[in-house]
Amino acid sequence: MDKLVIEGGRKLSGEINVSGAKNACLPLLAASLLTNEKCIISNIPDLKDVNTMLEILTQLGREVIKKGTTVEILPGDVKEVTASYELVSTMRASIAVLGPLLGRYKKAKVSFPGGCVIGPRPIDLHMKGLRALGAEITVEAGYILATTRGLKGTRIYLGGHFGSSVLATANTLMAAVLADGRTIIEDAACEPEVVDLGNFLLAMGADIEGLGTPTVKVRGVKELKGAEYSVIPDRIEAGTYMIAAVITDGKLFIKNAKVEHNLALIDKLLECGAGIDEEEDGLVVYRKTRNIQATDITTLTYPGFPTDLQAQMMSLVTIGDGISVITEKIYPERFIHISELNRMGAEIILEGSTSIIKGVKKLSGAPVMASDLRASAALVLAGLVADGKTEISRMYHLDRGYEHIEEKLSAVGAKVWRVKE
Ligand code: EPZ
């Protein structure tokens, strides 16, 4: 297991290019199962999770050709409709093949994804959406078995205890595009990744209205064709590097970062004392105030503050003036980074799903470990500003979601390297 070593205390400056969005391209790749024509998807990041999804498509019988950041999915009939435990257990997003398999092949067998270090991650809303469309679903021997004699459009309310669901919306949408008649998904997720999936489906010939709003209307079509499509930039990767500029008191041009995808983050960074200038093809981000200012954040569904940037913002305010408060409303248990940040000298306490962060003057490097992607990113940010050396073990978490992170950070002046173990 590789680890990442950082010698902190360097101001970052220069340009960082944002890669294609992991959470947009995973369901998009799954959507290629909805046609038997060739799909060409570009701006695909080089990430472990993407490779897992490509492996699933291959296991399902598709030929996949990867050329740099472009992936071609060639015609070829799916013989096996099974997504195995071995692959699904390494990546929850594999559940995104359920909707397309059911829509196109009328059956699917997908391993039940199970729990996750960021807390319980039920799939009741996925099942609710697909059952409403006419699927029969059972769980046997750890697998979700779904069959249908033919999906039929209907009105579905898809809101859950924590608001809308990104992947349940994606699954329902992918099943509905080939269903008979009209489907209306109420309380659909509005995240840019869902809009991107919808735009890909439109390019394939689907009939969808209302993308990016809580009411998405789909009129089923008989079949979908192949399409060429480019994935949106990764707003969470962009956001992580925006925070890196501010925490290190540096100045970065984050190429491809989009204001409209990062409104809540920008609002909070400005409150913390950042300066942010919009350029045609990205954002220039730097620190304006001498010290980082305290803030309060509540994670919400889009366009609220994203849970996937909660840990990284926590690192920022650990060295802020005063007391910050961060409340997690999407995954109330997503706080595994707190104990590691405290090992680096932060002063954070947790009350239920609210964390109270008392700003300290400095952090100090330490060996740390986090068993989640975004928590690991938070430790990278803390390591960049800490005194001395930080060693982050289990680097494979970062490799799941941040393309070539050590190269990107080194290129803007960070002293960071990977140690192979
Ligand atoms: C997506 O997961 C992302 N993953 C997550 O990114 C992200 O944290 C999350 O959306 C929220 O933005 C991908 O897109 C691959 P949800 P998803 O269903 O769709 C509850 C990362 O680090 N819920 O929108 O699985 C759920 O427990 C990751 O890149 C149900 O109750 O998340 C949560 O409280 C981690 N029942 C809330 O909804 C369900 O059936 C939102 O989760 C499904 C979800």
Coordinates of C-alpha atoms and ligand atoms in Angstrom, one line a residue:
M1 CA 0.0 0.0 0.0
D2 CA 1.6 3.3 -1.1
K3 CA 1.8 6.3 1.1
L4 CA 2.0 10.0 0.4
V5 CA 4.6 12.0 2.1
I6 CA 4.3 15.8 2.3
E7 CA 6.7 18.3 3.7
G8 CA 4.5 21.2 4.6
G9 CA 4.9 25.0 4.7
R10 CA 5.1 25.8 1.0
K11 CA 2.9 28.3 -0.7
L12 CA 1.4 26.9 -3.8
S13 CA 1.4 28.9 -7.0
G14 CA 0.8 28.2 -10.7
E15 CA -1.8 26.3 -12.6
I16 CA -3.6 23.1 -11.8
N17 CA -5.8 21.4 -14.4
V18 CA -9.0 19.9 -13.2
S19 CA -9.7 16.4 -14.6
G20 CA -13.0 14.9 -15.7
A21 CA -15.5 14.3 -12.9
K22 CA -15.3 10.9 -11.3
N23 CA -18.9 11.0 -10.1
A24 CA -20.2 12.1 -13.5
C25 CA -18.3 9.5 -15.6
L26 CA -19.1 6.5 -13.5
P27 CA -22.9 6.5 -14.1
L28 CA -22.2 7.7 -17.7
L29 CA -20.1 4.7 -18.4
A30 CA -22.9 2.5 -16.9
A31 CA -25.4 4.2 -19.3
S32 CA -23.4 3.0 -22.3
L33 CA -25.1 -0.4 -21.5
L34 CA -28.4 1.1 -22.7
T35 CA -27.3 0.9 -26.4
N36 CA -25.6 -1.7 -28.6
E37 CA -23.9 1.0 -30.6
K38 CA -20.5 2.4 -30.1
C39 CA -20.1 5.1 -27.4
I40 CA -17.1 7.4 -27.2
I41 CA -16.7 9.1 -23.9
S42 CA -13.9 11.7 -23.4
N43 CA -12.4 13.6 -20.5
I44 CA -12.3 10.4 -18.4
P45 CA -10.0 10.7 -15.4
D46 CA -7.3 8.1 -14.8
L47 CA -8.6 6.8 -11.5
K48 CA -9.0 3.5 -9.8
D49 CA -12.8 3.8 -9.6
V50 CA -13.0 4.4 -13.3
N51 CA -11.0 1.2 -13.9
T52 CA -13.3 -0.7 -11.7
M53 CA -16.3 0.5 -13.7
L54 CA -14.5 -0.4 -17.0
E55 CA -13.8 -3.9 -15.5
I56 CA -17.5 -4.3 -14.7
L57 CA -18.5 -3.3 -18.3
T58 CA -15.9 -5.9 -19.6
Q59 CA -17.3 -8.6 -17.2
L60 CA -20.7 -7.8 -18.5
G61 CA -19.5 -8.6 -22.0
R62 CA -18.6 -5.2 -23.5
E63 CA -15.3 -4.5 -25.2
V64 CA -13.7 -1.4 -23.8
I65 CA -10.8 0.5 -25.4
K66 CA -9.0 3.2 -23.4
K67 CA -6.9 5.7 -25.3
G68 CA -5.6 8.4 -22.9
T69 CA -8.6 10.2 -21.5
T70 CA -11.0 8.7 -24.0
V71 CA -12.9 5.4 -23.6
E72 CA -14.6 3.6 -26.5
I73 CA -17.3 1.1 -25.5
L74 CA -17.9 -1.1 -28.5
P75 CA -21.0 -3.0 -29.5
G76 CA -21.2 -6.5 -28.1
D77 CA -24.0 -8.2 -26.4
V78 CA -24.2 -8.6 -22.7
K79 CA -24.3 -12.3 -21.9
E80 CA -24.1 -12.1 -18.2
V81 CA -26.2 -9.5 -16.3
T82 CA -24.2 -9.9 -13.1
A83 CA -22.0 -7.3 -11.3
S84 CA -20.0 -9.4 -8.9
Y85 CA -19.3 -8.9 -5.2
E86 CA -15.6 -8.7 -5.9
L87 CA -16.0 -5.5 -7.9
V88 CA -19.1 -3.9 -6.3
S89 CA -17.5 -4.3 -2.8
T90 CA -14.6 -2.1 -3.9
M91 CA -16.8 0.7 -5.3
R92 CA -20.4 1.5 -4.3
A93 CA -21.0 3.4 -7.6
S94 CA -21.2 0.0 -9.3
I95 CA -24.8 0.0 -8.3
A96 CA -25.3 2.4 -11.3
V97 CA -25.4 -0.6 -13.6
L98 CA -28.7 -1.8 -12.0
G99 CA -30.9 0.7 -13.9
P100 CA -29.4 0.3 -17.3
L101 CA -29.3 -3.5 -17.1
L102 CA -32.9 -3.7 -16.1
G103 CA -34.0 -1.1 -18.7
R104 CA -32.3 -2.9 -21.6
Y105 CA -32.1 -6.5 -20.6
K106 CA -35.1 -6.7 -18.3
K107 CA -33.0 -8.4 -15.6
A108 CA -30.0 -7.6 -13.4
K109 CA -28.0 -9.2 -10.7
V110 CA -25.9 -6.8 -8.8
S111 CA -24.1 -7.4 -5.5
F112 CA -25.6 -5.5 -2.6
P113 CA -23.1 -2.7 -1.9
G114 CA -23.3 -2.9 1.9
G115 CA -21.9 -0.3 4.3
C116 CA -19.2 2.2 4.1
V117 CA -16.8 4.1 6.4
I118 CA -18.7 7.3 5.8
G119 CA -21.8 5.7 7.4
P120 CA -24.8 3.7 6.4
R121 CA -25.6 3.9 2.7
P122 CA -28.9 2.3 2.1
I123 CA -30.3 1.7 -1.4
D124 CA -34.0 1.7 -0.6
L125 CA -34.5 4.7 -2.9
H126 CA -32.9 2.9 -5.9
M127 CA -35.3 0.0 -5.3
K128 CA -38.3 2.3 -4.8
G129 CA -37.6 4.0 -8.2
L130 CA -37.1 0.8 -10.1
R131 CA -40.1 -1.0 -8.4
A132 CA -42.3 2.0 -9.3
L133 CA -41.3 1.4 -12.9
G134 CA -42.4 -2.2 -12.7
A135 CA -39.3 -4.1 -11.5
E136 CA -39.6 -7.1 -9.2
I137 CA -36.7 -7.0 -6.8
T138 CA -35.5 -9.4 -4.2
V139 CA -32.2 -9.7 -2.3
E140 CA -30.7 -13.2 -2.2
A141 CA -27.3 -14.3 -1.0
G142 CA -26.0 -10.8 -1.0
Y143 CA -27.2 -10.0 -4.5
I144 CA -30.0 -7.7 -5.7
L145 CA -32.0 -9.7 -8.2
A146 CA -34.2 -7.5 -10.4
T147 CA -36.5 -8.6 -13.2
T148 CA -39.3 -7.1 -15.2
R149 CA -41.6 -8.1 -18.0
G150 CA -41.4 -4.5 -19.3
L151 CA -40.9 -1.2 -17.4
K152 CA -43.7 1.3 -17.5
G153 CA -43.5 5.0 -17.0
T154 CA -45.1 6.5 -13.9
R155 CA -44.8 9.3 -11.4
I156 CA -42.2 8.6 -8.7
Y157 CA -41.4 10.6 -5.5
L158 CA -37.8 9.9 -4.9
G159 CA -37.0 12.0 -1.8
G160 CA -35.5 10.3 1.3
H161 CA -34.6 11.1 4.9
F162 CA -31.6 13.1 3.7
G163 CA -33.2 14.7 0.7
S164 CA -32.7 13.6 -2.9
S165 CA -30.2 10.8 -3.9
V166 CA -27.7 11.2 -6.7
L167 CA -27.3 7.6 -7.7
A168 CA -31.0 6.6 -7.1
T169 CA -32.0 9.4 -9.4
A170 CA -29.4 8.2 -11.9
N171 CA -30.6 4.6 -11.7
T172 CA -34.3 5.6 -12.1
L173 CA -33.5 7.9 -15.0
M174 CA -31.5 5.3 -16.8
A175 CA -34.3 2.7 -16.4
A176 CA -37.0 5.2 -17.4
V177 CA -35.5 6.2 -20.7
L178 CA -36.4 2.9 -22.3
A179 CA -39.6 2.4 -20.3
D180 CA -43.0 2.4 -22.0
G181 CA -44.6 5.9 -21.6
R182 CA -43.9 8.9 -19.4
T183 CA -42.0 9.0 -16.1
I184 CA -41.9 11.9 -13.8
I185 CA -39.3 11.8 -11.1
E186 CA -40.1 14.1 -8.2
D187 CA -37.4 15.3 -5.8
A188 CA -34.8 14.2 -8.3
A189 CA -31.2 15.1 -7.5
C190 CA -30.1 18.4 -9.1
E191 CA -26.3 17.7 -8.9
P192 CA -24.3 18.6 -12.0
E193 CA -23.3 14.9 -12.3
V194 CA -27.0 14.0 -12.8
V195 CA -27.4 16.7 -15.4
D196 CA -24.3 15.4 -17.2
L197 CA -25.7 11.9 -17.2
G198 CA -29.0 13.3 -18.6
N199 CA -27.2 15.2 -21.3
F200 CA -25.4 12.0 -22.3
L201 CA -28.7 10.2 -22.5
L202 CA -30.1 13.1 -24.6
A203 CA -27.1 12.6 -27.0
M204 CA -28.1 8.9 -27.2
G205 CA -31.6 9.9 -28.3
A206 CA -33.5 9.9 -25.0
D207 CA -36.4 12.3 -24.4
I208 CA -35.8 14.1 -21.0
E209 CA -37.0 17.5 -19.6
G210 CA -36.2 19.3 -16.4
L211 CA -32.6 18.2 -15.8
G212 CA -31.1 20.1 -13.0
T213 CA -34.5 20.7 -11.3
P214 CA -36.3 18.5 -8.8
T215 CA -38.9 17.4 -11.4
V216 CA -37.4 15.4 -14.3
K217 CA -39.8 14.2 -17.0
V218 CA -38.9 11.3 -19.3
R219 CA -40.7 10.0 -22.3
G220 CA -39.6 6.5 -23.0
V221 CA -38.1 5.7 -26.4
K222 CA -37.8 2.3 -28.2
E223 CA -34.0 2.3 -28.4
L224 CA -31.0 4.5 -27.8
K225 CA -28.1 5.0 -30.2
G226 CA -24.4 5.4 -29.6
A227 CA -23.0 8.8 -28.8
E228 CA -19.8 10.8 -28.4
Y229 CA -19.7 12.8 -25.2
S230 CA -17.2 14.7 -23.0
V231 CA -17.5 14.5 -19.2
I232 CA -17.8 17.7 -17.1
P233 CA -14.8 18.8 -15.0
D234 CA -14.7 17.4 -11.4
R235 CA -16.1 20.1 -9.1
I236 CA -14.8 18.3 -6.0
E237 CA -11.3 18.0 -7.3
A238 CA -11.5 21.7 -8.3
G239 CA -12.8 22.6 -4.9
T240 CA -10.1 20.7 -3.1
Y241 CA -7.4 22.6 -5.0
M242 CA -9.2 25.9 -4.4
I243 CA -8.9 25.2 -0.7
A244 CA -5.3 24.2 -1.2
A245 CA -4.6 27.7 -2.6
V246 CA -6.2 29.4 0.4
I247 CA -4.8 27.1 3.2
T248 CA -1.2 27.5 1.9
D249 CA -1.6 31.3 1.4
G250 CA -0.7 30.7 -2.2
K251 CA -2.3 31.6 -5.6
L252 CA -3.5 29.0 -8.0
F253 CA -5.2 29.2 -11.3
I254 CA -7.6 26.2 -11.3
K255 CA -8.2 25.5 -14.9
N256 CA -11.7 24.2 -15.8
A257 CA -13.1 25.0 -12.4
K258 CA -16.7 26.3 -12.9
V259 CA -18.3 29.0 -10.8
E260 CA -21.8 27.5 -11.4
H261 CA -20.7 24.1 -10.0
N262 CA -19.0 25.5 -6.9
L263 CA -21.3 28.3 -5.7
A264 CA -21.6 27.2 -2.1
L265 CA -17.9 26.6 -1.8
I266 CA -17.0 30.0 -3.3
D267 CA -19.4 31.7 -0.8
K268 CA -17.8 30.0 2.1
L269 CA -14.2 30.5 0.9
L270 CA -14.9 34.2 0.5
E271 CA -16.2 34.3 4.0
C272 CA -13.0 32.6 5.1
G273 CA -10.9 35.4 3.5
A274 CA -10.2 34.1 0.0
G275 CA -10.0 36.1 -3.1
I276 CA -11.5 34.4 -6.2
D277 CA -11.3 35.8 -9.7
E278 CA -13.3 34.3 -12.5
E279 CA -11.4 33.8 -15.8
E280 CA -12.8 32.4 -19.0
D281 CA -11.5 28.9 -18.5
G282 CA -11.1 28.7 -14.7
L283 CA -10.7 30.4 -11.4
V284 CA -7.8 32.2 -9.8
V285 CA -7.9 31.5 -6.0
Y286 CA -5.7 33.1 -3.3
R287 CA -5.9 34.3 0.3
K288 CA -6.9 38.0 0.8
T289 CA -6.9 38.3 4.6
R290 CA -3.8 37.7 6.7
N291 CA -5.5 34.9 8.7
I292 CA -8.2 32.5 7.7
Q293 CA -11.6 33.6 9.1
A294 CA -13.9 31.2 10.9
T295 CA -17.1 30.1 9.3
D296 CA -20.1 27.9 9.7
I297 CA -21.1 25.2 7.1
T298 CA -24.0 22.8 6.7
T299 CA -23.7 20.2 4.0
L300 CA -26.8 19.9 1.8
T301 CA -27.8 18.5 -1.5
Y302 CA -26.9 20.7 -4.6
P303 CA -26.7 23.7 -4.8
G304 CA -26.0 23.5 -1.1
F305 CA -22.6 22.9 0.3
P306 CA -21.4 19.4 -0.9
T307 CA -20.6 16.7 1.7
D308 CA -17.7 15.7 -0.5
L309 CA -15.9 19.0 0.4
Q310 CA -16.8 19.0 4.1
A311 CA -13.6 17.3 5.3
Q312 CA -11.4 19.6 3.2
M313 CA -13.1 22.8 4.5
M314 CA -12.6 21.4 8.0
S315 CA -8.8 21.3 7.4
L316 CA -8.9 24.9 6.3
V317 CA -10.6 26.3 9.4
T318 CA -8.5 24.3 11.8
I319 CA -6.0 27.1 11.4
G320 CA -8.6 29.9 11.2
D321 CA -9.2 32.7 13.7
G322 CA -12.0 31.8 16.1
I323 CA -14.5 29.0 16.2
S324 CA -16.0 27.3 13.2
V325 CA -19.0 25.0 13.1
I326 CA -19.5 22.3 10.5
T327 CA -22.7 20.3 10.4
E328 CA -23.1 17.2 8.2
K329 CA -26.6 16.6 6.9
I330 CA -26.0 14.1 4.2
Y331 CA -23.8 11.5 6.0
P332 CA -24.2 12.3 9.7
E333 CA -21.3 10.0 10.6
R334 CA -18.8 11.3 8.0
F335 CA -16.2 12.6 10.4
I336 CA -13.4 10.0 10.5
H337 CA -10.9 12.8 9.6
I338 CA -11.4 14.5 13.0
S339 CA -9.3 12.2 15.0
E340 CA -6.5 12.4 12.4
L341 CA -6.6 16.2 12.2
N342 CA -6.5 16.3 16.0
R343 CA -3.3 14.2 15.9
M344 CA -1.9 17.0 13.8
G345 CA -2.7 19.6 16.5
A346 CA -6.2 20.6 15.5
E347 CA -8.8 21.2 18.2
I348 CA -12.0 19.7 17.0
I349 CA -14.9 18.2 19.0
L350 CA -17.9 16.4 17.7
E351 CA -21.4 16.9 19.0
G352 CA -23.8 14.5 17.2
S353 CA -23.3 15.4 13.5
T354 CA -21.9 18.9 14.3
S355 CA -18.2 19.6 14.7
I356 CA -16.8 22.5 16.6
I357 CA -13.4 23.6 15.4
K358 CA -11.4 25.9 17.5
G359 CA -8.8 27.5 15.3
V360 CA -5.1 26.9 16.3
K361 CA -2.0 28.8 15.2
K362 CA -0.5 25.9 13.4
L363 CA -0.7 22.2 12.6
S364 CA 2.3 19.8 12.9
G365 CA 3.0 17.0 10.5
A366 CA 2.4 13.4 11.7
P367 CA 1.8 10.0 10.3
V368 CA -1.9 9.8 9.7
M369 CA -4.4 7.5 8.0
A370 CA -7.9 7.9 6.7
S371 CA -10.1 5.2 5.3
D372 CA -12.1 7.4 3.0
L373 CA -11.3 9.4 -0.1
R374 CA -12.3 12.9 0.9
A375 CA -11.0 12.4 4.5
S376 CA -7.7 11.6 2.9
A377 CA -7.9 14.7 0.8
A378 CA -8.4 16.7 4.0
L379 CA -5.2 15.3 5.4
V380 CA -3.3 16.2 2.3
L381 CA -4.5 19.8 2.7
A382 CA -3.5 19.8 6.4
G383 CA -0.2 18.3 5.5
L384 CA 0.5 21.0 3.0
V385 CA 0.3 23.7 5.7
A386 CA 1.6 21.7 8.7
D387 CA 5.1 22.2 10.1
G388 CA 7.3 19.2 9.2
K389 CA 6.5 15.9 7.6
T390 CA 3.1 14.3 7.2
E391 CA 2.8 10.7 6.0
I392 CA -0.6 9.6 4.8
S393 CA -0.9 5.9 4.6
R394 CA -3.4 3.9 2.4
M395 CA -2.9 6.2 -0.5
Y396 CA -5.2 4.0 -2.6
H397 CA -8.1 6.0 -1.2
L398 CA -6.7 9.2 -2.9
D399 CA -6.1 7.2 -6.1
R400 CA -9.8 6.4 -6.2
G401 CA -10.7 10.0 -6.8
Y402 CA -7.7 12.4 -7.4
E403 CA -5.9 11.9 -10.7
H404 CA -2.1 12.1 -10.3
I405 CA -2.4 14.1 -7.2
E406 CA 1.3 14.1 -6.2
E407 CA 2.2 15.3 -9.7
K408 CA -0.4 18.0 -9.8
L409 CA 0.7 19.3 -6.4
S410 CA 4.4 19.1 -7.1
A411 CA 4.0 21.1 -10.3
V412 CA 2.7 24.0 -8.2
G413 CA 5.4 24.0 -5.6
A414 CA 4.4 21.4 -3.0
K415 CA 7.0 19.1 -1.6
V416 CA 5.1 15.8 -1.9
W417 CA 6.0 12.4 -3.1
R418 CA 4.7 8.8 -3.1
V419 CA 6.4 6.0 -1.3
K420 CA 5.8 2.6 -2.7
E421 CA 5.3 -0.1 -0.1
Ligands
EPZ1 C1 -23.0 10.2 -4.6 O1 -23.3 9.0 -3.8 C2 -21.5 10.3 -4.7 N1 -21.0 9.1 -5.4 C3 -20.9 10.5 -3.3 O2 -19.5 10.8 -3.5 C4 -21.5 11.7 -2.7 O3 -21.0 11.9 -1.4 C5 -23.0 11.6 -2.6 O4 -23.6 11.3 -4.0 C6 -23.7 12.8 -2.1 O5 -23.5 13.9 -2.9 C7 -21.1 9.0 -6.7 O6 -21.7 9.8 -7.4 C8 -20.4 7.8 -7.3 P1 -26.8 9.8 -2.3 P2 -24.7 8.4 -3.6 O7 -27.7 8.7 -2.7 O8 -25.5 8.7 -4.8 C9 -29.3 8.6 1.5 C10 -17.2 10.6 -3.1 O9 -16.4 10.8 -2.1 N2 -29.9 7.5 0.7 O10 -27.0 11.1 -3.0 O11 -24.6 7.0 -3.2 C11 -27.8 8.5 1.8 O12 -27.6 7.6 2.9 C12 -18.5 10.0 -2.8 O13 -16.9 10.8 -4.2 C13 -30.9 6.8 1.2 O14 -31.4 7.1 2.3 O15 -25.3 9.3 -2.5 C14 -27.4 9.9 2.0 O16 -27.8 10.2 3.3 C15 -18.8 9.4 -1.5 N3 -31.4 5.8 0.4 C16 -28.3 10.7 1.1 O17 -29.4 9.8 0.7 C17 -30.9 5.5 -0.8 O18 -31.4 4.6 -1.4 C18 -27.6 11.1 -0.2 O19 -26.9 10.0 -0.8 C19 -29.8 6.2 -1.3 C20 -29.3 7.3 -0.5

